[in-house]
Amino acid sequence: MRDCVIGIDAGGTMTKAALFDLAGNELACARRPNEMLFPGPGFTERDPDRMWRSAAEAVREVLEISGILPSRIAAISVAGYGSGLYVVDRDGRPVRNGIVSTDSRAAQLVDEWRRSGIHDRAAAEIQQRLFNGHSGVLLGWLHRFEPGLLGKSASVTFCKDFLRGRLTGDYSTDPSDAGIAGLIDVEKQDWSRPFFDLAGILPWLDKMPSIGPSEAVVGGVTAGAAAATGLLEGTPVVRGCVDVSAAAMASGVVDQSQLSIVAGTFSINSTLHVSPRLSTLPFIQSPYPLGGFIATEGAATSASNLEWFLRKVLDGEGARAALDGRTIYDVCNELVGRGVDRENGILFFPFLFGGPRSAPAGLLGLRATHELGDVLRAIYEGIVYAHREDVDRLLSGPDAARPTVIRLAGGASRSPIWAQFFADAIGLPVEVPAGGELGALGVAMLAATGVGAYPSLIDAVKAMSHVGSHFEPREATREYHAEKFARYTATTHALADAWGNSSTTKRLNRFTA
């Protein structure tokens, strides 16, 4: 009896595999860290083969810890981070390291395109703004600075497609990944020849993969992949989608009344639309597997900033927490909870991976009387305020969505205190979906649909997504957050003016852009 599905999700920090029954209940999960490579200033890369080994090990582990026989797996599918880039030869071997979407090597190229007018013309072709980690922008950089790469390459591919290629040998893509790559006309759902021409990368057009439905079965697990993962050879593999869409589906986002927020490596804030032709161009945009389009505002200003703080500053505290069976996140929530009613004027600017107009990351307003919990609370709040700035932009314009509820996913959603901060600061109820690995659950829904367990994807989403907890905005905190958010935004602009105009920063930017 084939009554289970597996979803793989390769994100910015972890590659996860999760096993689900057909009701969407998570039966087992395994995680492997993704090692970030920094071969040059501003470069963030990943060894594709190592990522595949991590994914295969995670799949094998979920089978082992769950005790589920491989014969019960109806299908498997994959999600991955959007944008960035992977390039393979005719045999599916990577011809260079993969590039992660936090990469900033192409910042000067984007600035050059802005000055020349190419940026605005190109953005109109792909219905979204251009940013450093866009696949199209990275192709422009590679074409200029690694000109020999074109001749070695058979296909451009994206994170989830590389992993699925290792499962099946199929390196096609779907509209969601192609959209967030910044390489298609989102409305037509096909590669944008005018964009390739404007970006000076027309020779790469022949290297682009075919585009097909996210829920389509594209092949079976090969003998080699079966040996690596423990799956049965021939197990159906469904194409999958980008993690932004996967998390939204797993959160039960089906219409414009819902605002999807993912607080993970990136601040991801998304709404659904019937047309991609919006008066305010979003940060990224793509076709949504359920139909229509998903528009997103975001930046690398979310929970990855807390991860840095925990790793670099609280490593000793983490070790002590592990001794009594608690995680470092339990410790953080406890410390924040102790001081949640104390006066706290500390501002945290979550710009460790780049801020608006070169605004620096940091803490402002510290005093000797402050405790660690006060600092952690400021970090939680600063990340929420960065999300709110993105949300305010997303909801601007006459054709913006008008959501009435937030569906919150990502690391922050696992903290009730942090989820409450989101509700209080943005002023909308927050619903946290049940389950831990929503990216994996989203593509598990695709897997279930692809093999006919549900008559349609919308049926799968309604059956397999569940709300786990609910948080209402607290009127008592409204004035506090309004005042603190105003100081946060004003100070961000002031810091950007001061920091971005300094000669020292300009010299540093030449090495970090």
Coordinates of C-alpha atoms in Angstrom, one line a residue:
M1 CA 0.0 0.0 0.0
R2 CA 1.5 3.3 -1.1
D3 CA 0.1 5.7 1.5
C4 CA 3.1 8.1 2.2
V5 CA 4.9 10.8 0.4
I6 CA 8.3 12.5 0.9
G7 CA 9.2 16.1 0.4
I8 CA 12.8 17.4 0.2
D9 CA 13.5 21.1 1.0
A10 CA 16.9 22.5 0.3
G11 CA 17.0 26.0 1.9
G12 CA 19.6 28.6 2.8
T13 CA 20.9 26.8 5.9
M14 CA 19.5 23.3 5.9
T15 CA 18.6 20.5 3.5
K16 CA 15.6 18.6 5.0
A17 CA 13.6 15.5 4.1
A18 CA 10.3 14.9 5.7
L19 CA 7.9 11.9 5.5
F20 CA 4.1 12.6 5.5
D21 CA 1.0 10.5 5.4
L22 CA -1.7 11.5 2.9
A23 CA -3.5 13.6 5.5
G24 CA -0.4 15.9 5.8
N25 CA 0.8 14.5 9.2
E26 CA 4.6 14.6 9.5
L27 CA 5.8 11.2 10.4
A28 CA 9.6 11.8 10.4
C29 CA 12.1 14.4 9.5
A30 CA 15.8 14.6 9.0
R31 CA 18.1 17.6 8.5
R32 CA 21.6 18.2 7.2
P33 CA 23.4 21.6 7.4
N34 CA 24.4 23.2 4.2
E35 CA 28.0 24.4 4.2
M36 CA 28.3 27.9 2.8
L37 CA 31.4 28.5 0.7
F38 CA 33.0 32.0 0.4
P39 CA 35.5 31.8 -2.4
G40 CA 35.5 35.6 -2.9
P41 CA 34.3 38.9 -1.4
G42 CA 30.5 38.8 -1.5
F43 CA 30.4 35.3 -3.0
T44 CA 28.1 32.7 -1.3
E45 CA 28.3 29.3 -3.0
R46 CA 27.5 25.6 -2.3
D47 CA 29.0 22.3 -3.4
P48 CA 26.1 20.7 -5.4
D49 CA 27.4 17.2 -4.9
R50 CA 27.6 17.6 -1.2
M51 CA 24.1 19.0 -1.2
W52 CA 22.9 15.9 -3.0
R53 CA 24.6 13.6 -0.5
S54 CA 23.0 15.5 2.3
A55 CA 19.5 15.2 0.7
A56 CA 20.1 11.5 0.0
E57 CA 21.2 10.9 3.6
A58 CA 18.2 12.7 5.0
V59 CA 15.8 10.6 2.9
R60 CA 17.5 7.4 4.0
E61 CA 17.3 8.6 7.7
V62 CA 13.5 9.4 7.6
L63 CA 12.9 5.9 6.2
E64 CA 15.0 4.4 9.0
I65 CA 13.7 6.3 11.9
S66 CA 10.0 6.0 10.8
G67 CA 10.2 2.3 10.1
I68 CA 8.2 2.9 6.9
L69 CA 9.0 0.4 4.2
P70 CA 10.1 2.0 0.9
S71 CA 7.3 0.2 -0.9
R72 CA 4.8 2.5 0.9
I73 CA 6.3 5.7 -0.6
A74 CA 3.8 6.8 -3.3
A75 CA 6.0 9.6 -4.6
I76 CA 8.7 12.1 -3.8
S77 CA 9.1 15.8 -4.7
V78 CA 11.6 18.6 -4.1
A79 CA 11.6 22.3 -3.1
G80 CA 14.6 24.6 -3.0
Y81 CA 15.5 28.2 -2.5
G82 CA 14.7 30.5 -5.4
S83 CA 17.2 32.4 -7.6
G84 CA 20.9 31.6 -7.4
L85 CA 22.2 29.3 -10.0
Y86 CA 23.4 25.7 -10.8
V87 CA 25.0 24.8 -14.2
V88 CA 25.5 21.2 -15.3
D89 CA 27.1 19.4 -18.3
R90 CA 25.5 16.8 -20.5
D91 CA 25.9 14.2 -17.9
G92 CA 24.3 16.3 -15.1
R93 CA 27.6 17.0 -13.5
P94 CA 28.1 20.5 -12.1
V95 CA 30.6 22.6 -14.0
R96 CA 31.1 24.9 -11.0
N97 CA 29.8 25.4 -7.5
G98 CA 26.2 26.4 -7.1
I99 CA 25.5 30.0 -6.3
V100 CA 23.2 30.8 -3.4
S101 CA 20.7 33.7 -3.6
T102 CA 22.4 35.6 -0.8
D103 CA 25.4 36.2 -3.2
S104 CA 26.2 39.8 -3.9
R105 CA 29.0 39.6 -6.4
A106 CA 26.8 41.2 -9.1
A107 CA 25.9 44.3 -7.1
Q108 CA 28.1 46.5 -9.3
L109 CA 26.5 45.0 -12.4
V110 CA 23.0 45.9 -11.1
D111 CA 24.2 49.4 -10.4
E112 CA 25.6 49.6 -13.9
W113 CA 22.3 48.5 -15.3
R114 CA 20.4 51.1 -13.2
R115 CA 22.6 53.9 -14.5
S116 CA 22.2 52.8 -18.1
G117 CA 18.4 52.3 -17.9
I118 CA 18.7 48.5 -18.6
H119 CA 17.4 47.7 -15.1
D120 CA 14.0 49.3 -15.5
R121 CA 13.5 47.9 -19.1
A122 CA 14.6 44.4 -18.0
A123 CA 12.4 44.6 -14.8
A124 CA 9.4 45.4 -16.9
E125 CA 10.0 42.3 -19.0
I126 CA 10.1 39.9 -16.0
Q127 CA 7.5 41.8 -13.9
Q128 CA 9.8 42.1 -10.9
R129 CA 12.8 44.2 -9.7
L130 CA 16.3 43.0 -10.2
F131 CA 18.5 42.0 -7.3
N132 CA 22.0 40.7 -6.9
G133 CA 21.1 37.1 -6.4
H134 CA 18.7 36.8 -9.3
S135 CA 19.6 34.0 -11.7
G136 CA 19.4 36.4 -14.7
V137 CA 21.7 38.9 -13.0
L138 CA 24.2 36.1 -12.0
L139 CA 24.2 34.8 -15.6
G140 CA 25.2 38.4 -16.7
W141 CA 28.1 38.4 -14.2
L142 CA 29.2 34.9 -15.2
H143 CA 29.0 35.7 -18.9
R144 CA 31.3 38.6 -18.4
F145 CA 33.8 37.2 -15.8
E146 CA 33.7 33.5 -16.5
P147 CA 33.3 33.4 -20.3
G148 CA 34.6 29.9 -20.7
L149 CA 31.6 28.6 -18.7
L150 CA 29.1 28.7 -21.6
G151 CA 31.0 26.2 -23.7
K152 CA 31.3 23.7 -20.8
S153 CA 27.6 23.9 -19.9
A154 CA 24.6 21.9 -21.2
S155 CA 21.9 23.3 -18.9
V156 CA 21.2 26.1 -16.4
T157 CA 19.3 24.7 -13.5
F158 CA 18.0 25.7 -10.1
C159 CA 18.4 24.3 -6.6
K160 CA 15.5 21.9 -6.4
D161 CA 15.9 20.9 -10.1
F162 CA 19.5 19.9 -9.5
L163 CA 18.4 17.6 -6.7
R164 CA 15.5 16.2 -8.7
G165 CA 18.0 15.6 -11.6
R166 CA 20.0 13.5 -9.3
L167 CA 16.9 11.5 -8.4
T168 CA 15.7 11.0 -11.9
G169 CA 18.1 12.4 -14.6
D170 CA 15.4 15.1 -15.4
Y171 CA 16.6 18.7 -15.2
S172 CA 13.5 20.5 -16.3
T173 CA 12.0 23.3 -14.2
D174 CA 8.6 24.6 -13.2
P175 CA 7.0 28.1 -13.6
S176 CA 7.6 29.0 -9.9
D177 CA 11.3 28.5 -10.0
A178 CA 11.7 30.0 -13.5
G179 CA 9.7 33.1 -12.3
I180 CA 11.8 33.7 -9.2
A181 CA 14.9 33.2 -11.3
G182 CA 14.0 36.5 -13.0
L183 CA 14.3 34.9 -16.5
I184 CA 10.7 34.5 -17.7
D185 CA 7.8 36.7 -18.7
V186 CA 5.8 35.8 -15.7
E187 CA 2.5 36.3 -17.4
K188 CA 3.4 34.2 -20.5
Q189 CA 5.3 31.6 -18.3
D190 CA 8.1 31.3 -20.8
W191 CA 11.7 32.5 -21.1
S192 CA 11.9 36.2 -21.9
R193 CA 14.0 36.6 -25.0
P194 CA 13.9 40.4 -24.6
F195 CA 15.3 40.1 -21.0
F196 CA 18.2 37.8 -22.2
D197 CA 18.9 40.4 -25.0
L198 CA 18.9 43.3 -22.6
A199 CA 21.1 41.5 -20.0
G200 CA 23.6 40.6 -22.7
I201 CA 23.1 36.8 -22.1
L202 CA 21.3 35.8 -25.3
P203 CA 23.8 32.9 -25.9
W204 CA 22.5 31.3 -22.7
L205 CA 18.9 31.1 -23.9
D206 CA 19.6 27.7 -25.6
K207 CA 20.9 26.4 -22.2
M208 CA 17.6 26.9 -20.4
P209 CA 15.6 23.9 -19.3
S210 CA 12.1 23.1 -20.4
I211 CA 9.3 24.4 -18.2
G212 CA 6.4 22.1 -17.0
P213 CA 3.7 21.8 -14.3
S214 CA 4.9 21.6 -10.7
E215 CA 2.6 18.6 -10.0
A216 CA 3.7 16.5 -13.0
V217 CA 5.5 13.2 -12.6
V218 CA 8.8 13.6 -14.5
G219 CA 10.3 10.2 -13.9
G220 CA 11.2 7.5 -11.4
V221 CA 14.1 7.1 -8.9
T222 CA 17.1 5.7 -10.7
A223 CA 19.1 2.7 -9.6
G224 CA 21.9 5.0 -8.4
A225 CA 19.5 7.3 -6.5
A226 CA 17.8 4.3 -5.0
A227 CA 21.1 3.0 -3.6
A228 CA 21.9 6.4 -2.1
T229 CA 18.5 7.1 -0.6
G230 CA 17.0 3.8 0.3
L231 CA 14.0 4.4 -1.9
L232 CA 12.8 1.8 -4.4
E233 CA 14.0 2.2 -7.9
G234 CA 11.2 3.6 -10.0
T235 CA 9.4 5.5 -7.2
P236 CA 7.6 8.3 -8.9
V237 CA 9.2 11.7 -8.7
V238 CA 7.1 14.9 -9.1
R239 CA 8.7 18.1 -10.5
G240 CA 8.2 20.3 -7.4
C241 CA 8.3 24.0 -6.9
V242 CA 10.3 26.9 -5.4
D243 CA 10.3 27.1 -1.5
V244 CA 8.3 30.3 -1.4
S245 CA 5.4 28.7 -3.1
A246 CA 5.8 25.4 -1.3
A247 CA 5.7 27.2 2.1
A248 CA 2.6 29.2 1.1
M249 CA 0.7 26.1 0.0
A250 CA 1.6 24.2 3.2
S251 CA 0.4 27.3 5.1
G252 CA -3.0 26.9 3.3
V253 CA -2.7 30.2 1.3
V254 CA -5.3 29.9 -1.3
D255 CA -6.6 33.5 -1.9
Q256 CA -5.9 37.2 -1.5
S257 CA -7.2 37.4 2.1
Q258 CA -4.1 35.6 3.3
L259 CA -0.6 37.2 3.7
S260 CA 2.1 34.5 3.7
I261 CA 5.2 35.3 5.8
V262 CA 8.2 33.1 6.0
A263 CA 10.7 34.2 8.6
G264 CA 13.8 32.1 7.7
T265 CA 17.1 32.9 5.9
F266 CA 15.2 35.6 4.0
S267 CA 12.2 37.8 5.0
I268 CA 9.6 36.4 2.6
N269 CA 6.3 38.2 2.5
S270 CA 3.8 37.2 -0.2
T271 CA 0.3 37.8 -1.5
L272 CA -1.7 36.2 -4.3
H273 CA -2.9 38.1 -7.4
V274 CA -4.9 37.3 -10.6
S275 CA -2.4 39.3 -12.7
P276 CA 1.3 39.9 -12.5
R277 CA 1.0 43.4 -14.0
L278 CA 1.2 45.3 -10.7
S279 CA 1.5 49.0 -10.4
T280 CA 4.4 48.5 -7.9
L281 CA 6.9 46.0 -9.2
P282 CA 7.5 43.4 -6.4
F283 CA 10.9 42.2 -5.3
I284 CA 10.2 38.8 -6.9
Q285 CA 7.2 37.3 -8.6
S286 CA 6.2 34.0 -10.1
P287 CA 3.2 31.9 -11.2
Y288 CA 1.6 30.1 -8.2
P289 CA 1.1 26.3 -8.6
L290 CA -2.6 26.7 -7.5
G291 CA -3.2 29.3 -10.2
G292 CA -2.7 33.0 -10.4
F293 CA 0.5 34.7 -9.3
I294 CA 2.4 35.2 -6.0
A295 CA 4.2 38.5 -5.5
T296 CA 6.9 38.8 -2.8
E297 CA 8.8 41.5 -1.0
G298 CA 11.8 40.4 1.0
A299 CA 15.5 40.6 1.8
A300 CA 18.1 38.7 3.9
T301 CA 16.9 40.5 7.0
S302 CA 15.0 37.7 8.8
A303 CA 15.8 34.9 11.3
S304 CA 19.3 34.3 9.7
N305 CA 20.4 37.3 11.8
L306 CA 19.4 35.6 15.0
E307 CA 21.2 32.5 13.8
W308 CA 24.4 34.5 13.4
F309 CA 24.0 36.0 16.9
L310 CA 23.5 32.5 18.4
R311 CA 26.4 31.0 16.6
K312 CA 28.9 33.9 17.1
V313 CA 27.9 35.3 20.4
L314 CA 25.9 32.7 22.4
D315 CA 27.9 29.5 21.5
G316 CA 28.7 28.9 25.2
E317 CA 25.1 29.5 26.2
G318 CA 24.0 27.0 23.6
A319 CA 26.3 24.4 25.0
R320 CA 24.9 24.9 28.5
A321 CA 21.4 24.7 27.2
A322 CA 22.1 21.3 25.6
L323 CA 23.3 19.9 28.9
D324 CA 19.8 20.0 30.4
G325 CA 18.0 18.9 27.3
R326 CA 16.9 22.3 26.1
T327 CA 17.8 23.9 22.7
I328 CA 19.3 27.3 22.4
Y329 CA 15.9 28.4 21.0
D330 CA 14.2 27.3 24.2
V331 CA 16.7 29.4 26.1
C332 CA 16.1 32.4 23.9
N333 CA 12.3 32.3 24.3
E334 CA 12.6 31.9 28.0
L335 CA 14.9 34.9 28.3
V336 CA 12.7 37.0 26.1
G337 CA 9.7 35.9 28.0
R338 CA 11.2 36.9 31.4
G339 CA 11.7 40.5 30.2
V340 CA 8.7 41.0 27.9
D341 CA 7.2 43.5 30.3
R342 CA 10.4 45.5 31.0
E343 CA 11.1 48.8 29.3
N344 CA 13.1 48.1 26.2
G345 CA 14.3 50.9 23.9
I346 CA 17.0 48.8 22.2
L347 CA 16.8 48.8 18.4
F348 CA 18.3 46.0 16.4
F349 CA 19.0 46.4 12.6
P350 CA 19.0 43.0 11.0
F351 CA 21.3 43.9 8.1
L352 CA 24.1 41.3 8.7
F353 CA 23.7 40.2 5.1
G354 CA 23.1 43.6 3.6
G355 CA 20.8 46.5 4.5
P356 CA 18.9 49.2 2.5
R357 CA 21.3 51.6 0.9
S358 CA 24.3 50.0 2.8
A359 CA 22.7 50.6 6.2
P360 CA 24.8 48.7 8.8
A361 CA 23.6 45.9 11.1
G362 CA 23.8 46.5 14.8
L363 CA 22.3 47.2 18.2
L364 CA 21.6 50.7 19.3
G365 CA 20.5 52.0 22.7
L366 CA 22.3 49.5 24.9
R367 CA 22.8 50.3 28.6
A368 CA 24.7 48.7 31.4
T369 CA 21.4 47.8 33.0
H370 CA 20.2 45.7 30.1
E371 CA 20.2 41.9 30.3
L372 CA 20.7 39.2 27.6
G373 CA 16.9 38.8 27.3
D374 CA 16.5 42.5 26.5
V375 CA 19.0 42.1 23.7
L376 CA 17.3 39.0 22.3
R377 CA 13.9 40.7 22.5
A378 CA 15.3 43.6 20.4
I379 CA 16.6 41.1 17.9
Y380 CA 13.2 39.5 17.6
E381 CA 11.5 42.9 17.2
G382 CA 14.0 44.2 14.7
I383 CA 13.4 41.2 12.5
V384 CA 9.7 41.7 12.8
Y385 CA 10.1 45.4 11.8
A386 CA 12.1 44.4 8.8
H387 CA 9.3 42.2 7.7
R388 CA 6.8 45.0 8.4
E389 CA 8.7 47.3 6.0
D390 CA 8.5 44.7 3.3
V391 CA 4.8 44.1 4.1
D392 CA 4.1 47.8 3.8
R393 CA 5.6 48.0 0.4
L394 CA 3.9 44.8 -0.7
L395 CA 0.5 46.2 0.3
S396 CA 1.0 49.6 -1.3
G397 CA -0.6 50.5 -4.6
P398 CA -4.2 50.4 -5.9
D399 CA -3.9 46.8 -7.1
A400 CA -2.3 45.4 -3.9
A401 CA -4.0 42.6 -2.0
R402 CA -5.9 43.5 1.2
P403 CA -5.2 40.5 3.5
T404 CA -7.0 40.0 6.8
V405 CA -4.8 37.3 8.3
I406 CA -1.1 36.3 8.3
R407 CA 0.0 32.7 7.8
L408 CA 3.4 32.6 9.5
A409 CA 6.1 29.9 8.6
G410 CA 9.8 29.6 9.1
G411 CA 12.0 29.5 12.2
A412 CA 10.2 32.4 14.0
S413 CA 6.9 30.6 13.8
R414 CA 8.1 28.0 16.2
S415 CA 8.3 30.6 19.0
P416 CA 4.9 31.7 20.4
I417 CA 6.5 34.9 21.7
W418 CA 7.9 35.8 18.3
A419 CA 4.6 34.9 16.5
Q420 CA 2.8 37.2 19.0
F421 CA 5.2 40.0 18.1
F422 CA 4.4 39.6 14.4
A423 CA 0.7 40.0 15.2
D424 CA 1.2 43.0 17.4
A425 CA 3.6 44.9 15.2
I426 CA 1.8 44.3 11.8
G427 CA -1.7 44.5 13.3
L428 CA -3.2 41.4 11.8
P429 CA -4.1 38.0 13.3
V430 CA -1.3 35.4 12.9
E431 CA -2.1 31.7 12.2
V432 CA 0.8 29.3 12.4
P433 CA 0.4 26.1 10.4
A434 CA 0.8 22.8 12.1
G435 CA 4.0 20.9 11.4
G436 CA 7.6 21.9 11.3
E437 CA 8.8 21.5 7.7
L438 CA 6.4 23.5 5.5
G439 CA 8.6 23.6 2.4
A440 CA 8.7 19.8 2.4
L441 CA 5.0 19.6 3.1
G442 CA 4.2 21.9 0.2
V443 CA 6.0 19.6 -2.3
A444 CA 4.6 16.5 -0.6
M445 CA 1.2 18.0 -1.6
L446 CA 2.5 18.1 -5.2
A447 CA 3.7 14.6 -4.9
A448 CA 0.3 13.4 -3.6
T449 CA -1.5 15.2 -6.4
G450 CA 0.9 14.0 -9.1
V451 CA 0.2 10.3 -8.4
G452 CA -3.6 10.8 -8.1
A453 CA -4.0 10.6 -4.4
Y454 CA -6.1 13.9 -4.7
P455 CA -8.1 14.9 -7.8
S456 CA -6.5 18.4 -7.8
L457 CA -3.8 20.4 -6.0
I458 CA -6.3 22.6 -4.3
D459 CA -7.9 19.4 -2.8
A460 CA -4.5 18.3 -1.5
V461 CA -3.8 21.7 0.0
K462 CA -7.2 21.8 1.8
A463 CA -6.7 18.2 3.1
M464 CA -3.1 18.4 4.1
S465 CA -2.6 21.9 5.6
H466 CA -3.8 22.6 9.1
V467 CA -3.6 25.6 11.4
G468 CA -1.8 24.8 14.6
S469 CA -2.0 28.0 16.7
H470 CA -3.6 31.5 16.5
F471 CA -2.5 34.9 17.8
E472 CA -4.6 38.1 17.9
P473 CA -3.0 41.5 17.9
R474 CA -2.9 43.0 21.4
E475 CA -4.3 46.5 21.6
A476 CA -2.2 47.2 24.7
T477 CA 1.0 46.9 22.6
R478 CA -0.2 48.9 19.5
E479 CA 1.3 52.2 20.6
Y480 CA 4.6 50.7 21.8
H481 CA 5.2 49.0 18.4
A482 CA 4.0 52.0 16.4
E483 CA 6.5 54.3 18.2
K484 CA 9.3 51.8 18.1
F485 CA 8.8 51.0 14.4
A486 CA 8.8 54.7 13.6
R487 CA 12.2 55.1 15.4
Y488 CA 13.5 51.9 13.7
T489 CA 12.7 53.2 10.2
A490 CA 13.9 56.8 10.8
T491 CA 17.2 55.4 12.3
T492 CA 17.7 53.0 9.4
H493 CA 17.5 55.9 7.0
A494 CA 19.8 58.0 9.1
L495 CA 22.3 55.2 9.3
A496 CA 22.2 54.5 5.6
D497 CA 22.8 58.2 4.9
A498 CA 25.8 58.3 7.3
W499 CA 27.3 54.9 6.6
G500 CA 26.7 54.8 2.9
N501 CA 28.3 58.2 2.3
S502 CA 31.4 57.5 4.3
S503 CA 34.6 57.0 2.3
T504 CA 35.5 54.0 4.4
T505 CA 32.2 52.3 3.6
K506 CA 32.7 53.0 -0.1
R507 CA 36.1 51.3 0.0
L508 CA 34.6 48.4 1.9
N509 CA 31.7 48.1 -0.6
R510 CA 34.2 47.6 -3.4
F511 CA 35.3 44.4 -1.6
T512 CA 31.9 43.1 -0.4
A513 CA 29.7 43.9 -3.3

